[in-house]
mmCIF file of N, CA and C in Angstrom:
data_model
loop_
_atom_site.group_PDB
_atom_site.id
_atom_site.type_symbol
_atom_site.label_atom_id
_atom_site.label_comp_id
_atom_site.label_asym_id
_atom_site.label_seq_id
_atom_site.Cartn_x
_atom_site.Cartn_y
_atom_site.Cartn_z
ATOM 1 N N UNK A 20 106.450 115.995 100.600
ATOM 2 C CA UNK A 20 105.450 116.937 100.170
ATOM 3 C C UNK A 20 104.087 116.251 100.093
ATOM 4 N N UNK A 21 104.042 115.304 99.408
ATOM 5 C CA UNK A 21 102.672 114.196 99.327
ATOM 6 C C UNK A 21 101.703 113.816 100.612
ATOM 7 N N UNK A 22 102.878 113.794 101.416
ATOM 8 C CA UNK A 22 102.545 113.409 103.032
ATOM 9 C C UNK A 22 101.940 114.472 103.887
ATOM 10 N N UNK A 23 102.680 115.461 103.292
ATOM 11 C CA UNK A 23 101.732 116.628 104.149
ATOM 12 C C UNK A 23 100.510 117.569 103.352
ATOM 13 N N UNK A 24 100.255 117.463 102.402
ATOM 14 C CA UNK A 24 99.765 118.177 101.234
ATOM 15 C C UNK A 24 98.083 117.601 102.028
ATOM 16 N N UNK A 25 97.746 116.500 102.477
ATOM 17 C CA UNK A 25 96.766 116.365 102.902
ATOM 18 C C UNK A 25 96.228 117.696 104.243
ATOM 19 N N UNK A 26 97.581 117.306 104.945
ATOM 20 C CA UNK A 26 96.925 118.426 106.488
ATOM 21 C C UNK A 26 97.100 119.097 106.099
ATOM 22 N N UNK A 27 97.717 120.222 104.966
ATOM 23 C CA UNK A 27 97.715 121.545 104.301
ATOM 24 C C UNK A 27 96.343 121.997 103.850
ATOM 25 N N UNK A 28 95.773 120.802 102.603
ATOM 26 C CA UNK A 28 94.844 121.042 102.431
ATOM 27 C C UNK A 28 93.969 121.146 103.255
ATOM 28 N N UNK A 29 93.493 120.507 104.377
ATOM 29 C CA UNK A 29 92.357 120.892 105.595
ATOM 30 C C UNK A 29 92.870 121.984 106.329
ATOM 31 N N UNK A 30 93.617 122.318 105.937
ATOM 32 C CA UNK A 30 94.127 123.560 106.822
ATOM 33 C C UNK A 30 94.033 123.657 108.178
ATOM 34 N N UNK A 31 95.079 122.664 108.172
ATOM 35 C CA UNK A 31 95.529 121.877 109.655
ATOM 36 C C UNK A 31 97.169 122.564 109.799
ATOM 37 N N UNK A 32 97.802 123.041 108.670
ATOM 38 C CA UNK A 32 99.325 123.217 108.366
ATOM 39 C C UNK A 32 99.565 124.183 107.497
ATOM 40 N N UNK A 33 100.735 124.847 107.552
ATOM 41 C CA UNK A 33 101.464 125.545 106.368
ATOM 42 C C UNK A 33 102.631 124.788 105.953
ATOM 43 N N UNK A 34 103.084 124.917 104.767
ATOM 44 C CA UNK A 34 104.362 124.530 104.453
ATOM 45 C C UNK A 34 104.870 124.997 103.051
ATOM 46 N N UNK A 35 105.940 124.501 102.672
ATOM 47 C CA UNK A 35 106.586 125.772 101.282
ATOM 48 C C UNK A 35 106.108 124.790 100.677
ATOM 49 N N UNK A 36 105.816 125.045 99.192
ATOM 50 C CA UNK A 36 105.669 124.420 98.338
ATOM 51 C C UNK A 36 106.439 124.703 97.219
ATOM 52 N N UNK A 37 107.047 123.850 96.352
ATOM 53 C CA UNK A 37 108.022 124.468 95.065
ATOM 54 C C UNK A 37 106.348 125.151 94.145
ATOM 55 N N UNK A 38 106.874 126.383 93.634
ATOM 56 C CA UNK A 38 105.577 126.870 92.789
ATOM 57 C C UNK A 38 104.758 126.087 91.566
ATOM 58 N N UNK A 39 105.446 125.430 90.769
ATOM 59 C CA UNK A 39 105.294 124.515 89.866
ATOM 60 C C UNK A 39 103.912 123.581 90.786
ATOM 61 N N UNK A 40 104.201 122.788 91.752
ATOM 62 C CA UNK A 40 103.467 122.067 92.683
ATOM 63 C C UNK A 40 102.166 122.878 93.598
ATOM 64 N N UNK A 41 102.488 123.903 93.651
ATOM 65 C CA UNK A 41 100.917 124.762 94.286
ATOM 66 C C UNK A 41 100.262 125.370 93.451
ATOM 67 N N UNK A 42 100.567 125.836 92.456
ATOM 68 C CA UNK A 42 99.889 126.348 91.454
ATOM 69 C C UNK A 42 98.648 125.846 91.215
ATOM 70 N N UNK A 43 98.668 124.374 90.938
ATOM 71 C CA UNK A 43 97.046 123.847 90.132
ATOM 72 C C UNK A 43 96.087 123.937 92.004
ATOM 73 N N UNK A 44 96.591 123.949 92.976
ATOM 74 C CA UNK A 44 95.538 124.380 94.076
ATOM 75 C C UNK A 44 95.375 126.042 94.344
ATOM 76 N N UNK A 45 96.411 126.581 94.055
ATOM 77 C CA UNK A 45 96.119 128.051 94.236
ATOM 78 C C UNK A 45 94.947 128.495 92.714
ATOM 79 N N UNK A 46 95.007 127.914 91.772
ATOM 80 C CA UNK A 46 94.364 127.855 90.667
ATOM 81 C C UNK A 46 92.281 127.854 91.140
ATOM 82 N N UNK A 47 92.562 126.296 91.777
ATOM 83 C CA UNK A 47 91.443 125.618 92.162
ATOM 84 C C UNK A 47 90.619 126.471 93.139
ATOM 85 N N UNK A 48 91.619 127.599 94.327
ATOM 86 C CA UNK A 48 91.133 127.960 95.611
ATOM 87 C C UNK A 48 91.142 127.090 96.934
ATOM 88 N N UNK A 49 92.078 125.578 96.477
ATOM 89 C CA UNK A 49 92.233 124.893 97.448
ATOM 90 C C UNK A 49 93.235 125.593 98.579
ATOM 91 N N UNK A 50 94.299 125.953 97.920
ATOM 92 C CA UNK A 50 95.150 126.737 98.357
ATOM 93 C C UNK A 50 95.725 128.240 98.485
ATOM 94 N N UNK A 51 95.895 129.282 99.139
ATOM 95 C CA UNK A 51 96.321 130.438 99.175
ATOM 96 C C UNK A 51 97.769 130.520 99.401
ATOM 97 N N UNK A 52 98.554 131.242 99.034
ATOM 98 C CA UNK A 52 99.546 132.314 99.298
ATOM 99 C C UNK A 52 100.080 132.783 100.452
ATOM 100 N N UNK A 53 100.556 132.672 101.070
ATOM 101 C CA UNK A 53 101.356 133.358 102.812
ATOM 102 C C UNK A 53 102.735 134.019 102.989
ATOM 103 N N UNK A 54 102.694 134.566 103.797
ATOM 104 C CA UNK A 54 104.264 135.052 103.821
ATOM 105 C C UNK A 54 104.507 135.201 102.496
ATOM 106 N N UNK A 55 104.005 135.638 101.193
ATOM 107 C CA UNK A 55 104.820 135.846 99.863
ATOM 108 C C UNK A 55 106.090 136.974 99.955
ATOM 109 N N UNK A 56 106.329 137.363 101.117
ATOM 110 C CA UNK A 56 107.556 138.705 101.311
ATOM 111 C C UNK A 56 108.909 137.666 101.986
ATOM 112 N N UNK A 57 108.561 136.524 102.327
ATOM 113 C CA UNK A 57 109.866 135.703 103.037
ATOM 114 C C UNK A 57 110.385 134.487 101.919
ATOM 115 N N UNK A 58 111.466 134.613 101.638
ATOM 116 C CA UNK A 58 111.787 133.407 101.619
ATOM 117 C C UNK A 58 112.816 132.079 102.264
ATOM 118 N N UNK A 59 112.824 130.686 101.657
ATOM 119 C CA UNK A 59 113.640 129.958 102.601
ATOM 120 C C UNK A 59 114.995 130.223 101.651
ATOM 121 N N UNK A 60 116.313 130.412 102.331
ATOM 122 C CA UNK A 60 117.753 130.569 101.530
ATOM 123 C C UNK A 60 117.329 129.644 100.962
ATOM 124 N N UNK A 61 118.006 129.685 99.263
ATOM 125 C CA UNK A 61 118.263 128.242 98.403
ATOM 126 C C UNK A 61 119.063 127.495 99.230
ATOM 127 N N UNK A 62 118.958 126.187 98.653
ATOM 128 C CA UNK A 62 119.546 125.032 99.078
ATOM 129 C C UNK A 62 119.773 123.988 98.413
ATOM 130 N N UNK A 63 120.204 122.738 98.697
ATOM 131 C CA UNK A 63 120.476 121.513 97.498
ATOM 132 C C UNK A 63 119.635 120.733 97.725
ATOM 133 N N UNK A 64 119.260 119.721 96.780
ATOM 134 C CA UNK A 64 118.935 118.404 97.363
ATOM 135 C C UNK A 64 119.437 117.431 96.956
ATOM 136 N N UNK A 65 119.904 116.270 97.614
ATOM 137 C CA UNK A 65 121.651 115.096 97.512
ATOM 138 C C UNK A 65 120.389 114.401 98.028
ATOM 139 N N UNK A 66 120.995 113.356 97.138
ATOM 140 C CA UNK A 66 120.770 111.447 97.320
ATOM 141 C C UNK A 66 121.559 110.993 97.419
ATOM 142 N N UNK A 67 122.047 110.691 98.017
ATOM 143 C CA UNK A 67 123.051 109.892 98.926
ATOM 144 C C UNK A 67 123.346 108.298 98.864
ATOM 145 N N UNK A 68 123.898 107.681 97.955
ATOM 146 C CA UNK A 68 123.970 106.165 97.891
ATOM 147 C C UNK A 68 125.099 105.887 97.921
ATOM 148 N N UNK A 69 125.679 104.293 98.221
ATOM 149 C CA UNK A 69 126.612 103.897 98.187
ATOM 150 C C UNK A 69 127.655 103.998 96.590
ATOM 151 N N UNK A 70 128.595 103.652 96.573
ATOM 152 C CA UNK A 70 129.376 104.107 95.749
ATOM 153 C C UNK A 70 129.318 103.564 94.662
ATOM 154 N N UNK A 71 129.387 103.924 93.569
ATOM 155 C CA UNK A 71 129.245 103.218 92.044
ATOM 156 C C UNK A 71 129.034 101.296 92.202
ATOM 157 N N UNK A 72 130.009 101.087 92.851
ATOM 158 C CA UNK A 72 130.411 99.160 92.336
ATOM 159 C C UNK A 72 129.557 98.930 93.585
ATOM 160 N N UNK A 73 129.089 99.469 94.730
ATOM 161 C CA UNK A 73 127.923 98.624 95.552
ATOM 162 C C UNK A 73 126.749 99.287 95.503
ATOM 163 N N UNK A 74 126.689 99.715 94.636
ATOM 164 C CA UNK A 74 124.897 100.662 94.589
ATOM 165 C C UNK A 74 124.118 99.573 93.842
ATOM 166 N N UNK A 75 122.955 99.039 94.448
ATOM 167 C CA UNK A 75 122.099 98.389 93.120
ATOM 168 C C UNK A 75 121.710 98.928 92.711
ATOM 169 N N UNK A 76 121.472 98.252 91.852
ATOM 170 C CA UNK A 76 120.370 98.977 90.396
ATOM 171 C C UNK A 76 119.557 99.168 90.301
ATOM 172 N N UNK A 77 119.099 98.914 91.527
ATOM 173 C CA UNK A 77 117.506 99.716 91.240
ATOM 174 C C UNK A 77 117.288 101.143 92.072
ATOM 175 N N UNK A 78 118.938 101.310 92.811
ATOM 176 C CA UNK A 78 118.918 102.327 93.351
ATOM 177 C C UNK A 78 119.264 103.441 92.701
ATOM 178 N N UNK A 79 120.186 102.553 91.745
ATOM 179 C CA UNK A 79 120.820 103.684 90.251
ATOM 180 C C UNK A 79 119.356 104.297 89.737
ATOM 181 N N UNK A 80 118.838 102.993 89.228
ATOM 182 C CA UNK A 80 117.547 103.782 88.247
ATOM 183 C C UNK A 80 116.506 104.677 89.432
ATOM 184 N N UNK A 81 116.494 104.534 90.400
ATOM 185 C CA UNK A 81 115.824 105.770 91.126
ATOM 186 C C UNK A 81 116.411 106.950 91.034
ATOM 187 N N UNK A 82 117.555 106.694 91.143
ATOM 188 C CA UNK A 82 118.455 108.537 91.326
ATOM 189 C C UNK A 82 118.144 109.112 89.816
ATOM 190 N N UNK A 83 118.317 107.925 89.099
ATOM 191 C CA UNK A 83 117.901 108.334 87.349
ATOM 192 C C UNK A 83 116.287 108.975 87.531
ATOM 193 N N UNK A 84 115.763 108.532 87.831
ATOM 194 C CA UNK A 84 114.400 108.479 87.729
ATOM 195 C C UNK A 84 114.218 110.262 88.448
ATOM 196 N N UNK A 85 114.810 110.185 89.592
ATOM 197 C CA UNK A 85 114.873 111.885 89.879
ATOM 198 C C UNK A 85 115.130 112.858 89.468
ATOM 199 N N UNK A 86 116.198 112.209 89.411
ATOM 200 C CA UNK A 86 116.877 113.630 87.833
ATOM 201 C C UNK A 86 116.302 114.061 86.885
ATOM 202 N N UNK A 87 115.392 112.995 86.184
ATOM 203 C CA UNK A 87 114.968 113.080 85.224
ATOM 204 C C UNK A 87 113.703 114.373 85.419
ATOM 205 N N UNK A 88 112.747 113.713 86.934
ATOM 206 C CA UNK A 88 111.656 113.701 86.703
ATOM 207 C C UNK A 88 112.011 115.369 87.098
ATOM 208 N N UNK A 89 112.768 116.064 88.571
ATOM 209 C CA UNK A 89 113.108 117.103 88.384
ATOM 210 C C UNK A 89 113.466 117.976 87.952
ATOM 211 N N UNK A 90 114.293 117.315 86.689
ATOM 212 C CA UNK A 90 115.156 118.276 85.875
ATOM 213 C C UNK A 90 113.839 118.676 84.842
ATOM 214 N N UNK A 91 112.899 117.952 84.434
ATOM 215 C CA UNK A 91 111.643 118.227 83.621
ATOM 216 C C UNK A 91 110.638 119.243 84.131
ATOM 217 N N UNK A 92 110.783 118.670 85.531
ATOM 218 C CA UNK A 92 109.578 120.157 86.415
ATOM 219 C C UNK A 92 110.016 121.461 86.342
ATOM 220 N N UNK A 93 111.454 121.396 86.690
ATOM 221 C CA UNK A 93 111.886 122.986 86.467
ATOM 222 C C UNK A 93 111.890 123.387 85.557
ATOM 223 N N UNK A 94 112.291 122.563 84.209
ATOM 224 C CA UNK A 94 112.215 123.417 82.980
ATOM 225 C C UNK A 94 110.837 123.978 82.750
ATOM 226 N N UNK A 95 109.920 122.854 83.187
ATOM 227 C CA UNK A 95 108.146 123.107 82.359
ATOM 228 C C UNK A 95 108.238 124.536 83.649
ATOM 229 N N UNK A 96 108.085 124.526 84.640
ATOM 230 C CA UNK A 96 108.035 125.888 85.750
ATOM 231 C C UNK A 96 108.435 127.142 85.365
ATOM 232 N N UNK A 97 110.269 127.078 84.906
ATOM 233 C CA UNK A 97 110.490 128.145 83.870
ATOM 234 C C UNK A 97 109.941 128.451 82.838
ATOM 235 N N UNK A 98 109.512 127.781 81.995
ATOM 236 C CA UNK A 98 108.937 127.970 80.581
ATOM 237 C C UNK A 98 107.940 128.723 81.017
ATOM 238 N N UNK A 99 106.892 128.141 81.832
ATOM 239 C CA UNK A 99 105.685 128.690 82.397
ATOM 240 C C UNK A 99 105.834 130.217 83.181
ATOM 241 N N UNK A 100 106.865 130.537 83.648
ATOM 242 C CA UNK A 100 107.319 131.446 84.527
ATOM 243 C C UNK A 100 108.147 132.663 83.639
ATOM 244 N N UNK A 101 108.604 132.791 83.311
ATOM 245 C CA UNK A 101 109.396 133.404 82.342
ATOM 246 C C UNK A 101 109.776 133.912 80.971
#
């Protein structure tokens, strides 16, 4: 998302954005709204690492670090949303 959020903004690109994450540019007028009548099917998102006894640890504390940081966006999104 980070990677493309630049050519979005020059409006070089479209792409989905989770709402939580477009909001403060749709706010600003950096960003507009499209297709609001389509959406993409839900889906998952998997991190994928080796198995408990060969994963390092710093790969553990990343997957931690995701969970965390995702499981916090959606709640603040709902709260905000609902």
């Amino acid at each position: 998302m980070e990677a493309l959020l630049p050519t979005v903004l020059a409006g070089l690109a479209i792409t989905e954005l989770p709402e939580f994450a477009a909001t403060p540019y749709f706010a600003d007028g950096r960003l507009e709204p499209i297709l609001t009548d389509w959406r993409l099917p839900e889906g998952g998102l998997y991190f994928v690492t080796p198995s408990a006894r060969a994963r390092p640890a710093k790969v553990g504390a990343l997957a931690d670090f995701f969970i965390a940081r995702l499981t916090s966006a959606e709640a603040e999104w709902r709260a905000a949303t609902h």
